[in-house]
Coordinates of C-alpha atoms in Angstrom, one line a residue:
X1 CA -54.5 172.6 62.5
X2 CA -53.3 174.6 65.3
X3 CA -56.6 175.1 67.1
X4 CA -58.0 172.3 66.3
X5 CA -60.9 173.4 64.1
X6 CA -62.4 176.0 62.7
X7 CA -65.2 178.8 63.2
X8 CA -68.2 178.2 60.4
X9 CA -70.4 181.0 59.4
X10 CA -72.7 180.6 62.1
X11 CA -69.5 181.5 64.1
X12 CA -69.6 178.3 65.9
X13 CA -66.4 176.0 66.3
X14 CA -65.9 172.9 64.4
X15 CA -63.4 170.7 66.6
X16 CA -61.8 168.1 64.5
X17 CA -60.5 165.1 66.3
X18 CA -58.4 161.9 65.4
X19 CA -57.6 163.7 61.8
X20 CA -54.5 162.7 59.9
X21 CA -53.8 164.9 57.1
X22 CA -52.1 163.5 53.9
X23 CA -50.8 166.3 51.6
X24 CA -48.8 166.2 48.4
X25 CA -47.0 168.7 46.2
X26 CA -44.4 170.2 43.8
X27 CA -42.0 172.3 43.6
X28 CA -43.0 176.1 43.4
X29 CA -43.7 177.5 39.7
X30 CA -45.8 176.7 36.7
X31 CA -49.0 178.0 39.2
X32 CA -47.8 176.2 42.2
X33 CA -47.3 178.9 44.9
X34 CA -44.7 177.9 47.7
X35 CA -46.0 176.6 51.2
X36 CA -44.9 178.6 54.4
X37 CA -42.7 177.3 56.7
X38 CA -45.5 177.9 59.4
X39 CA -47.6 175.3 57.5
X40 CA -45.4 172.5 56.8
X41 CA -44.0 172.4 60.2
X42 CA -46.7 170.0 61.3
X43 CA -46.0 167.1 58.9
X44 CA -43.2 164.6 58.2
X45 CA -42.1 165.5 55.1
X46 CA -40.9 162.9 52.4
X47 CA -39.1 164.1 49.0
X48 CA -39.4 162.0 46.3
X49 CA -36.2 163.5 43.6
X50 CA -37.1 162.7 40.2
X51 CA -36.0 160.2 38.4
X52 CA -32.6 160.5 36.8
X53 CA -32.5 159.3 32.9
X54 CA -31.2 155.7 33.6
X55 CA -33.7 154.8 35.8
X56 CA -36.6 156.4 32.9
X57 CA -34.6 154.3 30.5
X58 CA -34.4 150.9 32.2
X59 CA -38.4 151.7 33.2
X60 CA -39.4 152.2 29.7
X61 CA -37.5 150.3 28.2
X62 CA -38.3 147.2 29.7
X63 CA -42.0 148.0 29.3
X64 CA -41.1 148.4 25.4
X65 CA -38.9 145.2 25.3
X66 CA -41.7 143.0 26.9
X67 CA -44.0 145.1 23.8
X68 CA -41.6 143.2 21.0
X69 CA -40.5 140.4 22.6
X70 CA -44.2 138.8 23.3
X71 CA -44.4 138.7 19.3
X72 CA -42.2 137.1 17.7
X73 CA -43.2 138.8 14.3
X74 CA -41.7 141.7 14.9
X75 CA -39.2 141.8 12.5
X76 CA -35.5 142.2 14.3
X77 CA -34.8 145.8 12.8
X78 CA -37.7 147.1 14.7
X79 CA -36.8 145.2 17.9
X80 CA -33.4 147.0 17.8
X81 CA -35.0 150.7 17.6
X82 CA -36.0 149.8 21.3
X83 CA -33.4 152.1 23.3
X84 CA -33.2 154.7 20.3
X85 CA -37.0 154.9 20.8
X86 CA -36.7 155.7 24.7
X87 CA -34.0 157.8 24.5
X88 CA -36.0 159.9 21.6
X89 CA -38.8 160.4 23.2
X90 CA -36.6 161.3 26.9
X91 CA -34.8 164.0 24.8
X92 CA -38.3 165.1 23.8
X93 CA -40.4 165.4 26.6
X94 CA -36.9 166.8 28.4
X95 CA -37.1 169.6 25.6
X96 CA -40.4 170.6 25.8
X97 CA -40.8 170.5 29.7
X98 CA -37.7 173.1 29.7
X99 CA -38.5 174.7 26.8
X100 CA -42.3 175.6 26.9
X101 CA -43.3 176.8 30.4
X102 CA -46.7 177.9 31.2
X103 CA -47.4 181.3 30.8
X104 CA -51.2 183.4 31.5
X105 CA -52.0 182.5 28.2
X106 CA -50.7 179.1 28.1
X107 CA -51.4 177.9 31.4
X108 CA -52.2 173.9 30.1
X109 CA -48.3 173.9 28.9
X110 CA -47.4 171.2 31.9
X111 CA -46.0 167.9 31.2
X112 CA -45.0 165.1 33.4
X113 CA -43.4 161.6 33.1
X114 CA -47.2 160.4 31.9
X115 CA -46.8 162.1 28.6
X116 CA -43.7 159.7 28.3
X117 CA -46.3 156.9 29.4
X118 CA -49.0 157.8 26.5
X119 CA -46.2 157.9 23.6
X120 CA -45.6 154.5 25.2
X121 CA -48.9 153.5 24.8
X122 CA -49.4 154.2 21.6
X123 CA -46.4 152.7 20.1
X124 CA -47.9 149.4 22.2
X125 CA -50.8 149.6 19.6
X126 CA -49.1 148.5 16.4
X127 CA -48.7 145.0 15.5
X128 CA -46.6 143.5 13.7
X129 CA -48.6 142.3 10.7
X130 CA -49.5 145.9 10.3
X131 CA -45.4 147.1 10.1
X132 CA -44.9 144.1 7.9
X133 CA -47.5 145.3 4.8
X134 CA -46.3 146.6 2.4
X135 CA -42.2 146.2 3.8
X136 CA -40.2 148.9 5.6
X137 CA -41.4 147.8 8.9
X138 CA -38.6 150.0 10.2
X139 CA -40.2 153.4 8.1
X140 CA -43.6 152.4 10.0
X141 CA -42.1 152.1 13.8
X142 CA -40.7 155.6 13.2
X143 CA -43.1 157.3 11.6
X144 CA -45.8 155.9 14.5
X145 CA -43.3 157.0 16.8
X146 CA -43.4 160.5 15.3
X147 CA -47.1 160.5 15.3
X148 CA -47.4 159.5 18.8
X149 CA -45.2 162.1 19.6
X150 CA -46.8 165.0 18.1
X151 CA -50.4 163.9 19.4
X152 CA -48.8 163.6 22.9
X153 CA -46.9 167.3 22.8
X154 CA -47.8 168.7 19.6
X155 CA -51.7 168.9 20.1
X156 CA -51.0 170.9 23.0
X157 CA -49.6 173.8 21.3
X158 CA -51.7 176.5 20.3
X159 CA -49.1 178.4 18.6
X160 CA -47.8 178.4 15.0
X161 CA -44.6 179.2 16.7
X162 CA -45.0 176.4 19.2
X163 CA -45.6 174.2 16.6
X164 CA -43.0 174.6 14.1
X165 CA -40.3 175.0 16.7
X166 CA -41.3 171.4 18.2
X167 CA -41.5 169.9 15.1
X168 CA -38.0 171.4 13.6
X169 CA -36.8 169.1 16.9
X170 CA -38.7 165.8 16.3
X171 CA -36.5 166.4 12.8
X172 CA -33.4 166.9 14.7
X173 CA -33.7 164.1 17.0
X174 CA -35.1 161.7 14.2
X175 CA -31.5 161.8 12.1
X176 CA -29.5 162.1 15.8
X177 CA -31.1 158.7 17.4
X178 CA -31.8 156.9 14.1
X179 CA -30.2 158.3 11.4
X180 CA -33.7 159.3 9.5
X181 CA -34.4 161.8 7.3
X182 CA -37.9 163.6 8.4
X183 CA -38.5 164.9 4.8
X184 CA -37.4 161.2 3.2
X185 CA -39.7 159.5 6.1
X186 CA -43.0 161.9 5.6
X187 CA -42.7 162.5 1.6
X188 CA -45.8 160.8 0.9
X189 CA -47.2 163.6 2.8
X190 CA -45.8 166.7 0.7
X191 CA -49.3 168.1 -2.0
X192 CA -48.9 166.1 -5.1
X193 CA -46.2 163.3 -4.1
X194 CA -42.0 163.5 -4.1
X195 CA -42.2 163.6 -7.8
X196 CA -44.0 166.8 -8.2
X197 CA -41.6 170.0 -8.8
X198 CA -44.0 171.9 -7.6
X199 CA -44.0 170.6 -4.3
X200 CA -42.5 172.1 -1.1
X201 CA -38.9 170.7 -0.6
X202 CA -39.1 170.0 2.8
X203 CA -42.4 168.9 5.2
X204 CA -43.4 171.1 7.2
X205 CA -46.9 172.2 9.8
X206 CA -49.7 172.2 7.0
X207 CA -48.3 168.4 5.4
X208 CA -48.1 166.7 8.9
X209 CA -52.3 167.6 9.3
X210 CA -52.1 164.3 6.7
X211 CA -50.5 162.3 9.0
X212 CA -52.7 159.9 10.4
X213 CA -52.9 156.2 12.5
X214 CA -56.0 154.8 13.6
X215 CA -58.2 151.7 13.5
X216 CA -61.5 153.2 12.3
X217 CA -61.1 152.2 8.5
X218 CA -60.7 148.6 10.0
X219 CA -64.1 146.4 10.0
X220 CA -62.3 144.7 12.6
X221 CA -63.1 141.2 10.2
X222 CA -66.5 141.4 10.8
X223 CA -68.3 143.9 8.8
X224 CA -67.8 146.9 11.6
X225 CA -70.3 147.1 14.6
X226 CA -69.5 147.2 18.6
X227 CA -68.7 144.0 18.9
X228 CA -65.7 144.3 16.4
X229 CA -64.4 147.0 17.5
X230 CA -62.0 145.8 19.8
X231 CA -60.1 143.2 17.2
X232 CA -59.6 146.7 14.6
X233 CA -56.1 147.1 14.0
X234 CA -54.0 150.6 14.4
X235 CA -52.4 151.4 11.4
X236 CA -51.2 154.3 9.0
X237 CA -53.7 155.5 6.7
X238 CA -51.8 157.3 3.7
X239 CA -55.0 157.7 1.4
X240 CA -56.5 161.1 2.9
X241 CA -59.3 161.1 0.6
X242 CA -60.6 157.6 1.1
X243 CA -60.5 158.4 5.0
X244 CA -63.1 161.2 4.4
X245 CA -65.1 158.5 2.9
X246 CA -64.7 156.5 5.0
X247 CA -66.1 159.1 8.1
X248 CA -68.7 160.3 6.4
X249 CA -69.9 156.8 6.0
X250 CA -69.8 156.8 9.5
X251 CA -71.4 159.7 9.5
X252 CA -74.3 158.1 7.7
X253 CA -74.5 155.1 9.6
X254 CA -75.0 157.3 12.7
X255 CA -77.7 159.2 11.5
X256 CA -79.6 156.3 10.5
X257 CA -79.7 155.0 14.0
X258 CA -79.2 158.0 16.0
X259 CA -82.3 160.0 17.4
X260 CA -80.3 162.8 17.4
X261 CA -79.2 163.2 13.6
X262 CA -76.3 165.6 13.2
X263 CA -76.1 167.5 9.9
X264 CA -72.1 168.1 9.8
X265 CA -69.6 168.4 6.5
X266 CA -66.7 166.3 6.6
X267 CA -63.8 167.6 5.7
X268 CA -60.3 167.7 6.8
X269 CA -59.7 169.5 9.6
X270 CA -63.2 167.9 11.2
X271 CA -61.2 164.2 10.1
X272 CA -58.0 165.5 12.1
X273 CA -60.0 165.4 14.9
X274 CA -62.0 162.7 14.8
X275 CA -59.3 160.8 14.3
X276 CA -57.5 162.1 17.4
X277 CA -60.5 161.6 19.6
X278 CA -61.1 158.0 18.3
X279 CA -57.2 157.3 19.1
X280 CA -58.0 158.4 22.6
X281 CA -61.1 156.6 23.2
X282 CA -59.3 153.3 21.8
X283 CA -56.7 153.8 24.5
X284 CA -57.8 151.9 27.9
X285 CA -58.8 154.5 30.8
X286 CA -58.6 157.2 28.2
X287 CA -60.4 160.7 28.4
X288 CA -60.5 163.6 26.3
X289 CA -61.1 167.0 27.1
X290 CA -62.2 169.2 23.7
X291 CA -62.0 173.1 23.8
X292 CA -62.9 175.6 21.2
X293 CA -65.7 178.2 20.8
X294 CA -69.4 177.2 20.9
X295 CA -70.6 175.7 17.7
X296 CA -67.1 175.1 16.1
X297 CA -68.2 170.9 16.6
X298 CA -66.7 169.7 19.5
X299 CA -69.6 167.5 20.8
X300 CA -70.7 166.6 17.2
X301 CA -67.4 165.3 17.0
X302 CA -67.0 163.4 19.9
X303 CA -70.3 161.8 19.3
X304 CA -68.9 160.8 16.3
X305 CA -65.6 159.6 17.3
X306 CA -67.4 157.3 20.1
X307 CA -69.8 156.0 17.4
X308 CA -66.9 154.9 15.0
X309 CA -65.5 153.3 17.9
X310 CA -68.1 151.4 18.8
X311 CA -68.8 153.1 22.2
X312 CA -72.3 154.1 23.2
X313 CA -72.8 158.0 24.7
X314 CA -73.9 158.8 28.0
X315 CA -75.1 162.4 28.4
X316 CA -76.7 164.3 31.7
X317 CA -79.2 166.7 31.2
X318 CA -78.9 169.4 33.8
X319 CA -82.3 171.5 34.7
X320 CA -83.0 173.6 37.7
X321 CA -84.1 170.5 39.8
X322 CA -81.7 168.2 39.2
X323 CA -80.2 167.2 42.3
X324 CA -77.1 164.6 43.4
X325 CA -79.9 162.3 43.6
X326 CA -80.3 162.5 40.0
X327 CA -76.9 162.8 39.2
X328 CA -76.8 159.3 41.1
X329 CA -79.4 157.8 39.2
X330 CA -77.4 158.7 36.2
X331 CA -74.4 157.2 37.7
X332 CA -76.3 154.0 38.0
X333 CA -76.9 153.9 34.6
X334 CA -73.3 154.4 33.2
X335 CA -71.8 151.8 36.3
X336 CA -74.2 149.3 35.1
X337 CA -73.5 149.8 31.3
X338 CA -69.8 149.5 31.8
X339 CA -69.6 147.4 34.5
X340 CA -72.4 144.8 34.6
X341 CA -72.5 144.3 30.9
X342 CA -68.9 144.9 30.3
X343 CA -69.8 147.2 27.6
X344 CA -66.9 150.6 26.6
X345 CA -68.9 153.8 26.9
X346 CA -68.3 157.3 26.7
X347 CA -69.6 159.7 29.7
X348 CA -69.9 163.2 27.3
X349 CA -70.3 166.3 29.6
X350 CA -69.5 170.3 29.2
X351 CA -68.2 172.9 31.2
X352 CA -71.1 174.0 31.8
X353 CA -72.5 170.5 33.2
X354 CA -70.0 170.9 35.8
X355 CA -72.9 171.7 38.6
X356 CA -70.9 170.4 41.4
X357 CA -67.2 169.4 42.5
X358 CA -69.1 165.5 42.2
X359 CA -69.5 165.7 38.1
X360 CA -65.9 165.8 37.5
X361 CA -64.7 165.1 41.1
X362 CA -66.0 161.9 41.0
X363 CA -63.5 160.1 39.5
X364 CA -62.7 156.8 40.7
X365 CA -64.1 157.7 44.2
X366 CA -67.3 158.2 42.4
X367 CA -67.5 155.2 41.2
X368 CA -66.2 153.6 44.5
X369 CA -69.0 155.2 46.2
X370 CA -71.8 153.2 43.6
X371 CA -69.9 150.3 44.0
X372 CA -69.8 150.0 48.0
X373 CA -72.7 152.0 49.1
X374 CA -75.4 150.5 47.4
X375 CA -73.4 147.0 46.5
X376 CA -77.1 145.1 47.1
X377 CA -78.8 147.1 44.8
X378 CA -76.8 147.2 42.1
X379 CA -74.5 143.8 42.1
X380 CA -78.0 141.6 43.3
X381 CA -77.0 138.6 41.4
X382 CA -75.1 140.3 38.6
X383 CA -71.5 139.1 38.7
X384 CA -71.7 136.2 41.5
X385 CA -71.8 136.9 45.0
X386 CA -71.6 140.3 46.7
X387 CA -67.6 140.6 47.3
X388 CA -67.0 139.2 43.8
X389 CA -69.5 142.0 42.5
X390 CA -67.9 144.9 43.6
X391 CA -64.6 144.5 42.9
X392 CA -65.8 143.5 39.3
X393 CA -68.1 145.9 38.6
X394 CA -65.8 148.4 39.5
X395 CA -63.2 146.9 37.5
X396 CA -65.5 147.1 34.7
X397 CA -65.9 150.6 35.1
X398 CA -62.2 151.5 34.9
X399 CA -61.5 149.6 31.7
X400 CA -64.7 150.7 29.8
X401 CA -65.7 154.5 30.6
X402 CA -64.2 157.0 28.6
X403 CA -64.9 160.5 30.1
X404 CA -65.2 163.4 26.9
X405 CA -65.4 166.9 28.1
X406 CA -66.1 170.2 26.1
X407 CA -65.6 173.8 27.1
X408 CA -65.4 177.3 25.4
X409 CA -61.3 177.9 26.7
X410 CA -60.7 181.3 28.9
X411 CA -61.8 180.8 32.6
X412 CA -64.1 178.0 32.5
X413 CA -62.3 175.5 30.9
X414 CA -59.3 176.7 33.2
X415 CA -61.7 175.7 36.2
X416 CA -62.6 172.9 34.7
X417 CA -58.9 172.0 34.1
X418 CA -57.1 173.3 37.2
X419 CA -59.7 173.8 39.7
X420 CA -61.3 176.5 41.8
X421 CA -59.1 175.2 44.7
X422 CA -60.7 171.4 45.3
X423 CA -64.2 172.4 44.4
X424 CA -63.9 172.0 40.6
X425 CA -61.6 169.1 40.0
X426 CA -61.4 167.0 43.6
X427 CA -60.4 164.4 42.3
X428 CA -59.7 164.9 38.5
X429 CA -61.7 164.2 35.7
X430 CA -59.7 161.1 34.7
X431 CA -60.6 159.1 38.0
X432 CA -61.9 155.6 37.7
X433 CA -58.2 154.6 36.3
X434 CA -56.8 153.3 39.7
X435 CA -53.5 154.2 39.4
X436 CA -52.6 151.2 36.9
X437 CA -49.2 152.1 34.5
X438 CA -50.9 153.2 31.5
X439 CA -53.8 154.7 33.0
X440 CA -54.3 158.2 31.1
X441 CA -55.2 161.5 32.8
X442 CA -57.3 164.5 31.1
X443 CA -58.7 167.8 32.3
X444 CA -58.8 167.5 36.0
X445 CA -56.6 167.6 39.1
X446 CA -54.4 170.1 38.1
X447 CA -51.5 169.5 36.1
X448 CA -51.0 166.0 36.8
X449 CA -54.4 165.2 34.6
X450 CA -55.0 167.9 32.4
X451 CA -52.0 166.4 29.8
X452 CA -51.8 164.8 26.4
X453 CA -52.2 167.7 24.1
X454 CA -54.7 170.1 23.1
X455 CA -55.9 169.7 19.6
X456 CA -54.2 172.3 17.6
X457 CA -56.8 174.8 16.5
X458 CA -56.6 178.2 14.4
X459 CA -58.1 181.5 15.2
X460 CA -61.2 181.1 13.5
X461 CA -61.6 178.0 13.4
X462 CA -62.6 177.1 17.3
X463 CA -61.6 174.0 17.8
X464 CA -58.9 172.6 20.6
X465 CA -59.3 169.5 22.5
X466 CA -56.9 167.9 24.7
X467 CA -56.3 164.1 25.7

């Protein structure tokens, strides 16, 4: 910037002319190193403070209101947990963001204002028919709160510590904002029911692995299939044993149409995370980045989770000639999938597939690039008129692709996750979301989409994944 260009490795001068450089960052810590003087002395520089906890409150709390006011089932004692629920999950994300700080080994422990917007999200699932069942609508909206919560920041921890620490405050702030007992809320989750003397007397890290909400045991009215999937509805399954049915009947049913059979045991740990991924991929402009050691499952799994979601799998096969030119062709396929026929799909990739800053770099500019470049080829005819074509197909692409990565954790999944400088992530992983509200960001562009919480794994047992 101060000469004007730069000398390549052929030592000759690159001049750069009528260049505006945009630049954006944070404060220094959590990885972020602080930017001389010398540098930002050639840019106007606009701070943005953050947001103070009125402001977070009236934002989400309007975007909640509007949730259970468009309804008018909701019954009136979950429409009055509205600013309890905000102000719970404010003292949450406040707790954990000061609380657990990235360390060497712990470098994914960032969180933003977006983990605020996925527990958000996820309480936007449940309908009101759903809390109704049964009665205590108000017992449901809390205990979905609670497992929003945990998938959001309690996934993330890879520590027993971690985890029981952040779960002793979801107790705490359960009786402060709403006047809830955890152990009186989650009882149905203590080994052989409230009644048993035998039981532990209070619920603790190993009873909370029970707790699960999802829309996978729902036919969606219809007898299951794709074109159900989208009418399913997200609700608390209590009956752990008929869920394990239920997957390995998915599990079945995938086999039996699948050219590439997978010979897995269901049991549940493999259900936790099934569940978790299909609760990501039901999400719109969701992506899910699974880490763990090779062979503990991870793409099995994801595979699975797409399949019980009704989302077909898009997979790259890297060789020693593949080229972008391939890679483009591949593109083609997934753009045309998701946006020409409208139909969700998962784009399934490792660490190792990363070949070039364009697999995961691609994000929305990726698709932007199909979309714009080659608008003939692809749109010909296909949506109506060439204008109309691009912006829906890529449209289509942002509400239908789901991007599922896997890696092996240590240095590759952190390049994968935070970048070799711009050449791993440019980008981010979770591109092709636009920038809409509830757009979700996973493994890519630093911190600000490598969020939502790694699956909790155990020495031994391999398996981490994070949304």
């Amino acid at each position: 910037m101060d000469h004007g260009g730069w000398y390549d490795r052929t030592n000759t001068f690159r001049a750069m002319a009528d260049c505006l450089f945009v630049a954006a960052m944070g404060p220094p810590g959590g990885g972020r190193n602080p930017v001389t003087p010398r540098y930002t002395r050639h840019f106007n520089l606009v701070c943005i403070a953050d947001s103070d906890d009125a402001t977070l409150r009236c934002i989400f709390g309007r975007i909640l209101d509007w949730a259970l006011a468009k309804d008018a089932a909701f019954p009136d004692d979950v429409r009055k947990l509205k600013d309890a629920v905000v102000g719970a999950t404010l003292d949450v994300y406040k707790k954990v963001a000061g609380s657990l700080l990235p360390t060497p080994t712990r470098s994914h422990y960032m969180f933003n204002l977006r983990d605020i917007s996925r527990v958000m999200q996820g309480l936007l699932l449940a309908r009101p028919q759903e809390l109704l069942a049964g009665g205590a609508p108000r017992e449901k909206y809390l205990r979905l709160w609670t497992h929003e919560t945990l998938r959001v920041f309690y996934d993330r921890l890879v520590d027993d510590k971690d985890r029981a620490w952040l779960l002793g405050f979801v107790r705490t702030t359960l009786q402060r904002r709403f006047g809830a007992e955890f152990d009186a809320l989650f009882k149905h989750l203590q080994v052989g029911g409230p009644s048993d003397a035998a039981a532990p007397s209070s619920v603790g890290t190993e009873h909370v692995r029970s707790l699960f909400f999802g829309d996978f045991m729902d036919d969606g009215g219809g007898g299951g299939g794709e074109e159900f999937a989208g009418s399913r509805r997200y609700s608390e399954y209590t009956d752990v044993p008929a869920l394990l049915r239920k997957v390995e009947e998915y599990l079945v049913d995938h086999d039996a149409t699948s050219k590439r059979p997978m010979n897995l045991a269901v049991f549940l740990y493999a259900a936790e995370h099934v569940s978790r991924a299909a609760r990501v991929l039901k999400q719109p402009g969701a992506h899910l980045m699974s880490v763990g050691v090779g062979g503990s499952g991870r793409q099995s799994l994801s595979r699975l989770a797409a399949f019980m979601s009704g989302m077909r799998v898009f997979q790259i096969e890297i060789s020693k000639s593949y080229t972008q030119a391939e890679w483009r062709e591949d593109l083609k396929k997934v753009v045309r999938h998701a946006g020409g026929d409208g139909k969700p799909c998962v784009f399934l990739f490792s660490d190792t597939q990363v070949w070039r800053s364009c697999v995961v770099g691609g994000g929305g500019k990726a698709w932007r690039r199909f979309v714009w470049w080659e608008k003939e080829e692809k749109c010909g005819g296909l949506l109506g008129g060439e204008e109309k074509c691009g912006g829906a197909l890529l449209g289509g692409v942002r509400r239908s692709v789901e991007k599922v990565c896997w890696g092996e954790g240590g240095r590759s999944v952190e390049n994968v996750c935070w970048g070799e400088g711009e050449e791993k992530c440019g980008g981010g992983l979770a591109g092709g979301g636009g920038g809409e509200l509830w757009r979700r960001f996973v493994g890519g562009e630093r911190e600000e989409k490598c969020g939502g919480g790694l699956f909790r794994g155990r020495r031994g047992e391999g398996m981490l994944g994070s949304e």
